[in-house]
mmCIF file of C-alpha atoms and ligand atoms in Angstrom:
data_model
loop_
_atom_site.group_PDB
_atom_site.id
_atom_site.type_symbol
_atom_site.label_atom_id
_atom_site.label_comp_id
_atom_site.label_asym_id
_atom_site.label_seq_id
_atom_site.Cartn_x
_atom_site.Cartn_y
_atom_site.Cartn_z
ATOM 1 C CA UNK Z 14 131.186 75.847 -45.222
ATOM 2 C CA UNK Z 15 129.194 72.397 -46.944
ATOM 3 C CA UNK Z 16 126.464 73.581 -49.475
ATOM 4 C CA UNK Z 17 123.824 70.283 -50.432
ATOM 5 C CA UNK Z 18 123.803 68.916 -54.204
ATOM 6 C CA UNK Z 19 121.042 71.431 -54.856
ATOM 7 C CA UNK Z 20 122.582 74.643 -54.090
ATOM 8 C CA UNK Z 21 125.533 73.379 -56.006
ATOM 9 C CA UNK Z 22 123.278 72.506 -58.558
ATOM 10 C CA UNK Z 23 122.148 76.229 -58.772
ATOM 11 C CA UNK Z 24 125.309 77.721 -59.367
ATOM 12 C CA UNK Z 25 126.228 75.034 -62.464
ATOM 13 C CA UNK Z 26 122.986 76.518 -63.505
ATOM 14 C CA UNK Z 27 124.344 80.286 -63.000
ATOM 15 C CA UNK Z 28 127.951 80.035 -64.368
ATOM 16 C CA UNK Z 29 127.086 77.721 -67.456
ATOM 17 C CA UNK Z 30 124.082 79.929 -68.644
ATOM 18 C CA UNK Z 31 122.279 76.904 -69.616
ATOM 19 C CA UNK Z 32 118.448 76.607 -69.541
ATOM 20 C CA UNK Z 33 118.872 72.861 -68.936
ATOM 21 C CA UNK Z 34 115.110 72.713 -68.581
ATOM 22 C CA UNK Z 35 114.704 73.477 -71.945
ATOM 23 C CA UNK Z 36 116.297 70.079 -73.095
ATOM 24 C CA UNK Z 37 113.845 67.742 -74.497
ATOM 25 C CA UNK Z 38 115.837 64.641 -74.164
ATOM 26 C CA UNK Z 39 116.444 63.933 -77.829
ATOM 27 C CA UNK Z 40 120.319 62.756 -77.136
ATOM 28 C CA UNK Z 41 121.490 64.526 -79.948
ATOM 29 C CA UNK Z 42 123.974 66.121 -78.320
ATOM 30 C CA UNK Z 43 125.667 62.876 -76.791
ATOM 31 C CA UNK Z 44 124.935 61.212 -80.190
ATOM 32 C CA UNK Z 45 127.349 63.490 -81.721
ATOM 33 C CA UNK Z 46 129.954 64.092 -78.804
ATOM 34 C CA UNK Z 47 133.640 62.758 -79.975
ATOM 35 C CA UNK Z 48 134.207 61.759 -76.393
ATOM 36 C CA UNK Z 49 130.960 59.825 -75.872
ATOM 37 C CA UNK Z 50 133.307 56.653 -75.466
ATOM 38 C CA UNK Z 51 135.401 58.447 -72.958
ATOM 39 C CA UNK Z 52 133.089 60.209 -70.587
ATOM 40 C CA UNK Z 53 131.383 58.069 -67.808
ATOM 41 C CA UNK Z 54 128.408 60.283 -68.108
ATOM 42 C CA UNK Z 55 127.486 61.865 -71.599
ATOM 43 C CA UNK Z 56 126.166 65.643 -72.425
ATOM 44 C CA UNK Z 57 122.477 65.120 -72.102
ATOM 45 C CA UNK Z 58 123.469 62.968 -68.604
ATOM 46 C CA UNK Z 59 125.053 66.003 -67.143
ATOM 47 C CA UNK Z 60 121.845 68.515 -68.630
ATOM 48 C CA UNK Z 61 119.184 66.362 -66.956
ATOM 49 C CA UNK Z 62 121.414 65.678 -63.593
ATOM 50 C CA UNK Z 63 121.901 69.307 -63.085
ATOM 51 C CA UNK Z 64 117.917 69.730 -64.085
ATOM 52 C CA UNK Z 65 117.103 67.522 -61.334
ATOM 53 C CA UNK Z 66 119.557 68.595 -58.804
ATOM 54 C CA UNK Z 67 121.283 65.249 -58.690
ATOM 55 C CA UNK Z 68 125.092 65.888 -59.160
ATOM 56 C CA UNK Z 69 127.482 64.175 -56.444
ATOM 57 C CA UNK Z 70 128.108 61.596 -58.938
ATOM 58 C CA UNK Z 71 129.250 63.706 -61.358
ATOM 59 C CA UNK Z 72 131.376 65.874 -58.994
ATOM 60 C CA UNK Z 73 133.387 62.862 -58.333
ATOM 61 C CA UNK Z 74 133.395 61.363 -61.757
ATOM 62 C CA UNK Z 75 137.167 62.084 -62.835
ATOM 63 C CA UNK Z 76 136.125 61.530 -67.068
ATOM 64 C CA UNK Z 77 135.115 65.049 -67.256
ATOM 65 C CA UNK Z 78 138.406 66.016 -68.014
ATOM 66 C CA UNK Z 79 137.707 64.229 -71.248
ATOM 67 C CA UNK Z 80 135.488 67.063 -72.760
ATOM 68 C CA UNK Z 81 137.279 68.400 -75.395
ATOM 69 C CA UNK Z 82 135.536 71.804 -75.090
ATOM 70 C CA UNK Z 83 134.846 71.179 -79.362
ATOM 71 C CA UNK Z 84 131.173 72.605 -78.824
ATOM 72 C CA UNK Z 85 129.699 70.306 -81.076
ATOM 73 C CA UNK Z 86 127.184 69.234 -78.495
ATOM 74 C CA UNK Z 87 126.138 73.120 -78.590
ATOM 75 C CA UNK Z 88 125.943 73.450 -82.031
ATOM 76 C CA UNK Z 89 123.784 70.724 -82.611
ATOM 77 C CA UNK Z 90 121.179 70.685 -79.849
ATOM 78 C CA UNK Z 91 117.905 71.907 -81.360
ATOM 79 C CA UNK Z 92 117.353 73.581 -78.011
ATOM 80 C CA UNK Z 93 119.930 75.864 -77.657
ATOM 81 C CA UNK Z 94 120.558 74.079 -74.159
ATOM 82 C CA UNK Z 95 124.488 74.453 -74.652
ATOM 83 C CA UNK Z 96 125.233 71.116 -73.074
ATOM 84 C CA UNK Z 97 129.015 72.007 -73.171
ATOM 85 C CA UNK Z 98 128.816 74.476 -70.713
ATOM 86 C CA UNK Z 99 127.256 72.439 -68.179
ATOM 87 C CA UNK Z 100 130.313 70.074 -68.342
ATOM 88 C CA UNK Z 101 132.814 72.864 -68.290
ATOM 89 C CA UNK Z 102 130.889 74.360 -65.366
ATOM 90 C CA UNK Z 103 130.720 70.956 -63.282
ATOM 91 C CA UNK Z 104 134.694 70.790 -64.434
ATOM 92 C CA UNK Z 105 135.066 74.530 -63.078
ATOM 93 C CA UNK Z 106 133.755 73.398 -59.819
ATOM 94 C CA UNK Z 107 135.898 70.870 -59.548
ATOM 95 C CA UNK Z 108 139.128 72.505 -60.279
ATOM 96 C CA UNK Z 109 139.070 75.155 -57.788
ATOM 97 C CA UNK Z 110 138.930 72.807 -54.898
ATOM 98 C CA UNK Z 111 141.974 71.978 -53.811
ATOM 99 C CA UNK Z 112 142.965 68.704 -54.971
ATOM 100 C CA UNK Z 113 139.654 68.245 -56.809
ATOM 101 C CA UNK Z 114 141.020 67.774 -60.397
ATOM 102 C CA UNK Z 115 142.770 64.628 -61.674
ATOM 103 C CA UNK Z 116 145.885 66.593 -62.960
ATOM 104 C CA UNK Z 117 147.976 68.940 -60.951
ATOM 105 C CA UNK Z 118 150.260 71.446 -63.091
ATOM 106 C CA UNK Z 119 153.685 69.787 -61.313
ATOM 107 C CA UNK Z 120 152.664 67.042 -64.278
ATOM 108 C CA UNK Z 121 153.015 69.325 -67.111
ATOM 109 C CA UNK Z 122 157.048 69.625 -67.704
ATOM 110 C CA UNK Z 123 157.089 66.180 -67.787
ATOM 111 C CA UNK Z 124 154.731 65.978 -70.734
ATOM 112 C CA UNK Z 125 157.254 68.970 -72.261
ATOM 113 C CA UNK Z 126 160.231 66.959 -71.822
ATOM 114 C CA UNK Z 127 158.735 63.392 -73.403
ATOM 115 C CA UNK Z 128 157.339 65.096 -76.609
ATOM 116 C CA UNK Z 129 159.080 68.413 -77.723
ATOM 117 C CA UNK Z 130 156.465 69.077 -80.428
ATOM 118 C CA UNK Z 131 153.906 69.583 -77.948
ATOM 119 C CA UNK Z 132 152.722 73.149 -78.825
ATOM 120 C CA UNK Z 133 152.403 76.200 -75.959
ATOM 121 C CA UNK Z 134 148.747 76.109 -76.774
ATOM 122 C CA UNK Z 135 148.364 72.787 -75.692
ATOM 123 C CA UNK Z 136 150.527 73.541 -72.581
ATOM 124 C CA UNK Z 137 148.691 76.951 -71.778
ATOM 125 C CA UNK Z 138 145.072 74.412 -71.998
ATOM 126 C CA UNK Z 139 146.842 71.899 -69.801
ATOM 127 C CA UNK Z 140 147.372 74.522 -66.925
ATOM 128 C CA UNK Z 141 143.937 76.290 -67.438
ATOM 129 C CA UNK Z 142 141.811 73.245 -67.925
ATOM 130 C CA UNK Z 143 143.844 70.590 -65.719
ATOM 131 C CA UNK Z 144 144.517 73.091 -62.779
ATOM 132 C CA UNK Z 145 145.301 72.387 -59.133
ATOM 133 C CA UNK S 19 145.387 99.252 -95.190
ATOM 134 C CA UNK S 20 147.067 98.270 -91.493
ATOM 135 C CA UNK S 21 145.650 96.417 -89.022
ATOM 136 C CA UNK S 22 146.942 95.153 -85.706
ATOM 137 C CA UNK S 23 147.998 91.751 -85.425
ATOM 138 C CA UNK S 24 148.148 89.421 -82.465
ATOM 139 C CA UNK S 25 150.308 86.405 -83.172
ATOM 140 C CA UNK S 26 149.716 84.694 -79.904
ATOM 141 C CA UNK S 27 152.248 82.462 -77.766
ATOM 142 C CA UNK S 28 152.454 79.324 -79.742
ATOM 143 C CA UNK S 29 153.432 81.483 -82.922
ATOM 144 C CA UNK S 30 156.509 82.763 -81.278
ATOM 145 C CA UNK S 31 157.502 79.131 -80.494
ATOM 146 C CA UNK S 32 156.526 75.802 -82.184
ATOM 147 C CA UNK S 33 154.222 77.304 -84.690
ATOM 148 C CA UNK S 34 156.894 79.859 -86.183
ATOM 149 C CA UNK S 35 156.089 78.866 -89.652
ATOM 150 C CA UNK S 36 152.625 79.704 -88.864
ATOM 151 C CA UNK S 37 153.507 83.515 -88.430
ATOM 152 C CA UNK S 38 156.528 83.680 -90.401
ATOM 153 C CA UNK S 39 154.702 82.511 -93.791
ATOM 154 C CA UNK S 40 151.396 84.568 -92.592
ATOM 155 C CA UNK S 41 153.133 88.205 -92.385
ATOM 156 C CA UNK S 42 155.292 87.836 -95.356
ATOM 157 C CA UNK S 43 152.048 86.827 -97.666
ATOM 158 C CA UNK S 44 150.435 89.576 -96.143
ATOM 159 C CA UNK S 45 153.090 91.957 -96.731
ATOM 160 C CA UNK S 46 153.522 90.924 -100.436
ATOM 161 C CA UNK S 47 149.863 91.363 -100.758
ATOM 162 C CA UNK S 48 150.276 95.009 -99.140
ATOM 163 C CA UNK S 49 148.882 94.273 -95.844
ATOM 164 C CA UNK S 50 150.522 96.033 -92.977
ATOM 165 C CA UNK S 51 149.769 93.717 -89.927
ATOM 166 C CA UNK S 52 151.286 95.595 -87.004
ATOM 167 C CA UNK S 53 151.967 92.944 -84.085
ATOM 168 C CA UNK S 54 150.591 94.540 -80.558
ATOM 169 C CA UNK S 55 153.135 95.986 -78.389
ATOM 170 C CA UNK S 56 153.557 93.958 -74.797
ATOM 171 C CA UNK S 57 150.625 91.511 -75.610
ATOM 172 C CA UNK S 58 150.090 89.074 -73.087
ATOM 173 C CA UNK S 59 148.630 85.047 -74.032
ATOM 174 C CA UNK S 60 145.242 84.789 -74.536
ATOM 175 C CA UNK S 61 145.268 82.060 -71.950
ATOM 176 C CA UNK S 62 144.516 79.336 -75.205
ATOM 177 C CA UNK S 63 141.100 78.420 -73.886
ATOM 178 C CA UNK S 64 137.979 80.392 -73.398
ATOM 179 C CA UNK S 65 136.831 80.390 -69.807
ATOM 180 C CA UNK S 66 133.187 79.513 -70.261
ATOM 181 C CA UNK S 67 132.229 79.967 -66.706
ATOM 182 C CA UNK S 68 130.423 83.412 -66.637
ATOM 183 C CA UNK S 69 131.849 84.139 -63.240
ATOM 184 C CA UNK S 70 135.153 83.775 -64.625
ATOM 185 C CA UNK S 71 136.676 87.376 -65.068
ATOM 186 C CA UNK S 72 140.752 87.227 -64.338
ATOM 187 C CA UNK S 73 141.062 84.949 -66.976
ATOM 188 C CA UNK S 74 139.344 86.930 -69.447
ATOM 189 C CA UNK S 75 141.650 90.325 -68.553
ATOM 190 C CA UNK S 76 144.647 89.177 -71.222
ATOM 191 C CA UNK S 77 142.655 88.860 -73.664
ATOM 192 C CA UNK S 78 140.893 92.172 -72.780
ATOM 193 C CA UNK S 79 143.570 94.053 -72.849
ATOM 194 C CA UNK S 80 144.833 92.892 -76.249
ATOM 195 C CA UNK S 81 141.381 94.039 -77.486
ATOM 196 C CA UNK S 82 141.981 97.519 -75.920
ATOM 197 C CA UNK S 83 145.265 98.201 -77.331
ATOM 198 C CA UNK S 84 143.687 97.241 -81.048
ATOM 199 C CA UNK S 85 140.897 99.601 -79.815
ATOM 200 C CA UNK S 86 143.541 102.224 -78.871
ATOM 201 C CA UNK S 87 145.083 101.672 -82.523
ATOM 202 C CA UNK S 88 141.926 102.593 -84.185
ATOM 203 C CA UNK S 89 142.437 99.308 -86.303
ATOM 204 C CA UNK S 90 141.032 95.743 -86.524
ATOM 205 C CA UNK S 91 143.002 92.899 -84.806
ATOM 206 C CA UNK S 92 143.978 90.244 -86.765
ATOM 207 C CA UNK S 93 144.774 86.983 -85.279
ATOM 208 C CA UNK S 94 145.744 83.690 -87.195
ATOM 209 C CA UNK S 95 145.944 80.840 -84.161
ATOM 210 C CA UNK S 96 142.414 79.013 -84.206
ATOM 211 C CA UNK S 97 142.768 79.247 -80.335
ATOM 212 C CA UNK S 98 143.445 83.065 -80.158
ATOM 213 C CA UNK S 99 140.975 83.861 -82.556
ATOM 214 C CA UNK S 100 138.423 81.807 -80.552
ATOM 215 C CA UNK S 101 139.502 83.168 -77.142
ATOM 216 C CA UNK S 102 139.464 87.329 -78.371
ATOM 217 C CA UNK S 103 136.092 87.144 -80.373
ATOM 218 C CA UNK S 104 134.360 85.172 -77.510
ATOM 219 C CA UNK S 105 135.641 87.419 -74.659
ATOM 220 C CA UNK S 106 135.368 90.612 -76.817
ATOM 221 C CA UNK S 107 131.291 89.492 -77.153
ATOM 222 C CA UNK S 108 131.052 89.390 -73.395
ATOM 223 C CA UNK S 109 132.180 92.646 -73.344
ATOM 224 C CA UNK S 110 129.583 93.703 -75.957
ATOM 225 C CA UNK S 111 126.768 91.612 -74.270
ATOM 226 C CA UNK S 112 127.560 90.459 -70.581
ATOM 227 C CA UNK S 113 127.158 93.853 -68.494
ATOM 228 C CA UNK S 114 128.609 91.851 -65.465
ATOM 229 C CA UNK S 115 131.591 91.041 -66.711
ATOM 230 C CA UNK S 116 132.062 94.482 -68.565
ATOM 231 C CA UNK S 117 131.515 96.263 -65.157
ATOM 232 C CA UNK S 118 133.889 93.848 -63.637
ATOM 233 C CA UNK S 119 136.735 93.907 -66.283
ATOM 234 C CA UNK S 120 136.580 97.557 -65.963
ATOM 235 C CA UNK S 121 136.972 98.312 -62.383
ATOM 236 C CA UNK S 122 139.979 96.071 -62.498
ATOM 237 C CA UNK S 123 141.931 97.523 -65.522
ATOM 238 C CA UNK S 124 140.709 101.335 -64.763
ATOM 239 C CA UNK S 125 141.135 101.944 -68.855
ATOM 240 C CA UNK S 126 141.275 105.853 -69.524
ATOM 241 C CA UNK S 127 138.326 104.941 -71.835
ATOM 242 C CA UNK S 128 135.864 102.137 -70.851
ATOM 243 C CA UNK S 129 135.979 99.119 -73.320
ATOM 244 C CA UNK S 130 132.639 97.737 -74.576
ATOM 245 C CA UNK S 131 133.968 95.562 -77.287
ATOM 246 C CA UNK S 132 134.051 97.898 -79.992
ATOM 247 C CA UNK S 133 137.568 96.280 -81.774
ATOM 248 C CA UNK S 134 136.805 94.063 -84.611
ATOM 249 C CA UNK S 135 138.392 90.899 -84.511
ATOM 250 C CA UNK S 136 139.038 89.139 -87.648
ATOM 251 C CA UNK S 137 140.712 86.225 -88.744
ATOM 252 C CA UNK S 138 143.385 86.036 -91.075
ATOM 253 C CA UNK S 139 141.237 83.712 -93.336
ATOM 254 C CA UNK S 140 138.585 86.529 -93.224
ATOM 255 C CA UNK S 141 141.149 89.194 -94.090
ATOM 256 C CA UNK S 142 141.712 87.619 -97.034
ATOM 257 C CA UNK S 143 138.021 86.866 -98.113
ATOM 258 C CA UNK S 144 137.001 90.228 -96.773
ATOM 259 C CA UNK S 145 139.304 92.584 -97.138
ATOM 260 C CA UNK S 146 141.491 91.600 -100.068
ATOM 261 C CA UNK S 147 139.084 89.203 -101.669
ATOM 262 C CA UNK S 148 139.434 86.264 -103.052
ATOM 263 C CA UNK S 149 139.327 87.057 -106.534
ATOM 264 C CA UNK S 150 141.926 89.404 -106.150
ATOM 265 C CA UNK S 151 143.848 87.039 -104.375
ATOM 266 C CA UNK S 152 143.371 84.634 -107.350
ATOM 267 C CA UNK S 153 145.341 87.513 -109.202
ATOM 268 C CA UNK S 154 148.342 88.244 -107.007
ATOM 269 C CA UNK S 155 149.019 84.753 -107.522
ATOM 270 C CA UNK S 156 151.747 83.533 -109.145
ATOM 271 C CA UNK S 157 152.468 80.188 -108.862
ATOM 272 C CA UNK S 158 149.201 78.348 -109.247
ATOM 273 C CA UNK S 159 149.300 74.883 -107.382
ATOM 274 C CA UNK S 160 147.625 73.362 -110.235
ATOM 275 C CA UNK S 161 146.611 69.575 -109.551
ATOM 276 C CA UNK S 162 146.916 69.622 -105.642
ATOM 277 C CA UNK S 163 143.986 67.928 -104.061
ATOM 278 C CA UNK S 164 143.740 69.735 -100.579
ATOM 279 C CA UNK S 165 141.590 68.904 -97.917
ATOM 280 C CA UNK S 166 140.756 71.732 -95.763
ATOM 281 C CA UNK S 167 140.645 71.246 -91.612
ATOM 282 C CA UNK S 168 138.481 73.488 -90.285
ATOM 283 C CA UNK S 169 138.496 71.997 -86.193
ATOM 284 C CA UNK S 170 135.965 73.494 -83.887
ATOM 285 C CA UNK S 171 137.576 76.615 -82.598
ATOM 286 C CA UNK S 172 136.912 78.795 -85.711
ATOM 287 C CA UNK S 173 133.514 77.662 -86.446
ATOM 288 C CA UNK S 174 131.781 76.805 -83.263
ATOM 289 C CA UNK S 175 129.678 78.310 -81.311
ATOM 290 C CA UNK S 176 128.755 80.028 -84.244
ATOM 291 C CA UNK S 177 126.130 82.179 -82.649
ATOM 292 C CA UNK S 178 129.237 83.802 -81.508
ATOM 293 C CA UNK S 179 131.998 82.880 -83.816
ATOM 294 C CA UNK S 180 129.965 83.897 -86.737
ATOM 295 C CA UNK S 181 133.131 82.750 -89.010
ATOM 296 C CA UNK S 182 131.090 80.134 -91.500
ATOM 297 C CA UNK S 183 128.263 78.003 -91.852
ATOM 298 C CA UNK S 184 129.302 75.814 -89.025
ATOM 299 C CA UNK S 185 128.245 72.487 -90.641
ATOM 300 C CA UNK S 186 129.146 73.257 -94.100
ATOM 301 C CA UNK S 187 132.050 75.765 -94.244
ATOM 302 C CA UNK S 188 133.526 76.861 -97.392
ATOM 303 C CA UNK S 189 135.997 79.788 -96.260
ATOM 304 C CA UNK S 190 138.929 77.413 -96.586
ATOM 305 C CA UNK S 191 137.791 75.666 -99.866
ATOM 306 C CA UNK S 192 137.337 78.790 -101.105
ATOM 307 C CA UNK S 193 140.830 79.765 -100.223
ATOM 308 C CA UNK S 194 142.357 76.568 -101.886
ATOM 309 C CA UNK S 195 140.402 77.636 -105.203
ATOM 310 C CA UNK S 196 141.768 81.167 -105.106
ATOM 311 C CA UNK S 197 145.380 79.431 -104.806
ATOM 312 C CA UNK S 198 145.233 77.283 -108.146
ATOM 313 C CA UNK S 199 144.780 74.175 -106.281
ATOM 314 C CA UNK S 200 141.163 71.745 -105.893
ATOM 315 C CA UNK S 201 139.560 71.545 -102.576
ATOM 316 C CA UNK S 202 138.584 68.541 -101.457
ATOM 317 C CA UNK S 203 135.177 68.010 -99.307
ATOM 318 C CA UNK S 204 134.860 65.525 -96.637
ATOM 319 C CA UNK S 205 132.769 65.529 -93.464
ATOM 320 C CA UNK S 206 134.675 65.080 -90.805
ATOM 321 C CA UNK S 207 136.898 68.199 -91.350
ATOM 322 C CA UNK S 208 134.604 70.554 -88.837
ATOM 323 C CA UNK S 209 134.802 67.477 -86.080
ATOM 324 C CA UNK S 210 137.218 67.924 -83.330
ATOM 325 C CA UNK S 211 141.381 66.297 -83.363
ATOM 326 C CA UNK S 212 141.193 66.261 -79.934
ATOM 327 C CA UNK S 213 142.609 69.547 -78.963
ATOM 328 C CA UNK S 214 144.328 69.376 -75.544
ATOM 329 C CA UNK S 215 143.029 65.771 -74.356
ATOM 330 C CA UNK S 216 145.991 64.352 -75.812
ATOM 331 C CA UNK S 217 147.949 65.571 -72.733
ATOM 332 C CA UNK S 218 145.463 63.186 -70.682
ATOM 333 C CA UNK S 219 145.037 60.598 -73.246
ATOM 334 C CA UNK S 220 147.080 60.104 -76.676
ATOM 335 C CA UNK S 221 144.878 57.411 -77.462
ATOM 336 C CA UNK S 222 141.929 59.140 -77.691
ATOM 337 C CA UNK S 223 143.247 62.088 -79.598
ATOM 338 C CA UNK S 224 144.334 59.359 -82.385
ATOM 339 C CA UNK S 225 141.092 57.890 -82.340
ATOM 340 C CA UNK S 226 140.126 61.097 -83.417
ATOM 341 C CA UNK S 227 142.734 61.940 -85.781
ATOM 342 C CA UNK S 228 142.185 58.529 -87.340
ATOM 343 C CA UNK S 229 138.618 58.962 -88.268
ATOM 344 C CA UNK S 230 139.537 62.724 -89.874
ATOM 345 C CA UNK S 231 142.488 61.682 -91.591
ATOM 346 C CA UNK S 232 140.881 58.353 -93.120
ATOM 347 C CA UNK S 233 137.584 60.149 -94.055
ATOM 348 C CA UNK S 234 140.086 63.008 -95.877
ATOM 349 C CA UNK S 235 142.090 60.054 -97.702
ATOM 350 C CA UNK S 236 138.820 58.254 -98.965
ATOM 351 C CA UNK S 237 137.601 61.485 -100.540
ATOM 352 C CA UNK S 238 140.953 62.053 -102.509
ATOM 353 C CA UNK S 239 142.750 64.286 -100.247
ATOM 354 C CA UNK S 240 146.409 64.490 -100.898
ATOM 355 C CA UNK S 241 147.105 66.941 -97.946
ATOM 356 C CA UNK S 242 145.516 68.774 -95.467
ATOM 357 C CA UNK S 243 145.785 72.345 -94.534
ATOM 358 C CA UNK S 244 144.564 73.969 -91.050
ATOM 359 C CA UNK S 245 145.259 77.380 -89.112
ATOM 360 C CA UNK S 246 145.637 76.114 -85.627
ATOM 361 C CA UNK S 247 148.852 74.768 -84.238
ATOM 362 C CA UNK S 248 147.114 72.070 -81.836
ATOM 363 C CA UNK S 249 145.238 70.782 -84.739
ATOM 364 C CA UNK S 250 148.645 70.508 -86.545
ATOM 365 C CA UNK S 251 150.144 68.787 -83.761
ATOM 366 C CA UNK S 252 147.592 66.252 -83.375
ATOM 367 C CA UNK S 253 147.150 65.474 -87.294
ATOM 368 C CA UNK S 254 151.022 64.898 -87.714
ATOM 369 C CA UNK S 255 151.735 63.089 -84.282
ATOM 370 C CA UNK S 256 148.813 60.695 -84.252
ATOM 371 C CA UNK S 257 149.380 59.320 -88.119
ATOM 372 C CA UNK S 258 151.906 57.308 -89.789
ATOM 373 C CA UNK S 259 153.190 60.208 -91.728
ATOM 374 C CA UNK S 260 151.484 59.527 -94.842
ATOM 375 C CA UNK S 261 149.195 62.407 -95.044
ATOM 376 C CA UNK S 262 151.289 65.697 -95.081
ATOM 377 C CA UNK S 263 149.379 68.804 -93.087
ATOM 378 C CA UNK S 264 150.070 72.162 -93.758
ATOM 379 C CA UNK S 265 149.579 75.291 -92.466
ATOM 380 C CA UNK S 266 147.279 77.408 -94.372
ATOM 381 C CA UNK S 267 149.599 80.279 -94.458
ATOM 382 C CA UNK S 268 152.627 78.045 -95.958
ATOM 383 C CA UNK S 269 150.418 77.262 -99.217
ATOM 384 C CA UNK S 270 149.425 80.913 -99.634
ATOM 385 C CA UNK S 271 153.500 81.790 -99.286
ATOM 386 C CA UNK S 272 154.197 79.340 -102.088
ATOM 387 C CA UNK S 273 151.167 80.098 -104.221
ATOM 388 C CA UNK S 274 152.788 84.084 -104.325
ATOM 389 C CA UNK S 275 155.814 82.530 -105.171
ATOM 390 C CA UNK S 276 157.490 83.623 -102.474
ATOM 391 C CA UNK S 277 159.394 80.615 -101.841
ATOM 392 C CA UNK S 278 163.137 80.523 -103.037
ATOM 393 C CA UNK S 279 164.584 77.746 -105.134
ATOM 394 C CA UNK S 280 161.179 77.377 -107.082
ATOM 395 C CA UNK S 281 161.745 73.643 -108.023
ATOM 396 C CA UNK S 282 160.812 72.871 -103.959
ATOM 397 C CA UNK S 283 157.445 74.350 -105.252
ATOM 398 C CA UNK S 284 156.222 71.241 -107.033
ATOM 399 C CA UNK S 285 156.305 68.798 -103.969
HETATM 400 S S1 SF4 P 1 132.190 69.994 -75.769
HETATM 401 FE FE1 SF4 P 1 132.590 68.068 -74.473
HETATM 402 S S2 SF4 P 1 130.506 67.083 -74.217
HETATM 403 FE FE2 SF4 P 1 130.160 68.691 -75.993
HETATM 404 S S3 SF4 P 1 130.166 67.310 -77.928
HETATM 405 FE FE3 SF4 P 1 132.319 68.038 -77.497
HETATM 406 S S4 SF4 P 1 133.669 66.553 -76.529
HETATM 407 FE FE4 SF4 P 1 131.260 66.221 -76.226
HETATM 408 S S1 SF4 P 2 120.628 67.974 -77.695
HETATM 409 FE FE1 SF4 P 2 119.655 69.123 -76.622
HETATM 410 S S2 SF4 P 2 117.600 69.028 -76.257
HETATM 411 FE FE2 SF4 P 2 118.379 67.082 -77.101
HETATM 412 S S3 SF4 P 2 119.178 66.030 -75.174
HETATM 413 FE FE3 SF4 P 2 121.186 67.077 -75.797
HETATM 414 S S4 SF4 P 2 120.759 69.036 -74.394
HETATM 415 FE FE4 SF4 P 2 118.669 68.062 -74.613
#
């Protein structure tokens, strides 16, 4: 079954728990985002695009994995929109689709060999955040 | 007093120092940390999507075990603390997650977030008290200029974490003062080190670490401390080695005079 853009946007709103309509487009979330230069779309754009139901571009964007889940945007949004949760919801949908993520668990062992100091915490995160 | 203790995966492997110094120091301060039997890895990242249930179960099992022990649950790793605190909040406030998790786990007594999760620093501040800690210090770390590196996970989202003022935290500075050293306050202390993105892009993590270390140095920090093994990794791996980084518990261990061969303490 194929869902259309609007339906998927609805799922994103639901699982992110974010009230995207509250956004007043001040841009504070993107101004504070440490991954700003790495992500094709910035936190305020995630919010706006989901609010409009125009998310095909977002779902295809591989740089979504560059979000650090640092919650700076959540903390500093004056409207309580929680942009990181919207980013995470988009990412989770990509991860849940077979082949949807641009990082697969098979790549993890090589990383351990490459750097023996990498903490388990990062590897567990990798399996969680970059799965399938 | 007794506390249940959740070390987490990294403290059993790459961050054994954080764990060892933490336990030894707690014991010296009269605190018994009782490791939960058969705890499982918390997953290291909090599953944000509201329909994620299975990924929260290991955290719920630990929270439930502490409830059954009748003790608060002490954490040390920032990531474990973040995950356990937020999952506990879900069990308190989100009826859907609570119902599904309980239906799956079928505990004798359903769990609704009764456990109090406290971070080691909160244990020092609220249960022991920084004034009492100061009294217990045998080797004050005089003259050392130490920058606290908070990172993200302990502080944010502050609505859920309720750890400290998210934009102007001072618990680690107060801790540093209690140990007799001089805390150095700098703006980047609560900005992200890059976290797990280092696996995807070292350059991205390095960029963050550069900003943090430059800022700390500009304010006069001569060393940094952290409670997070991943912050530790990033802060050490992505700099030239000129800024020492230590775990909070190592500093405590030193100040309590627990390190052998006194001279090394002067470094
Ligand atoms: S959580 Fe992600 S989107 Fe939000 S500020 Fe941090 S890196 Fe940027
Ligand atoms: S900070 Fe909040 S209100 Fe401002 S643009 Fe970002 S999501 Fe919208």
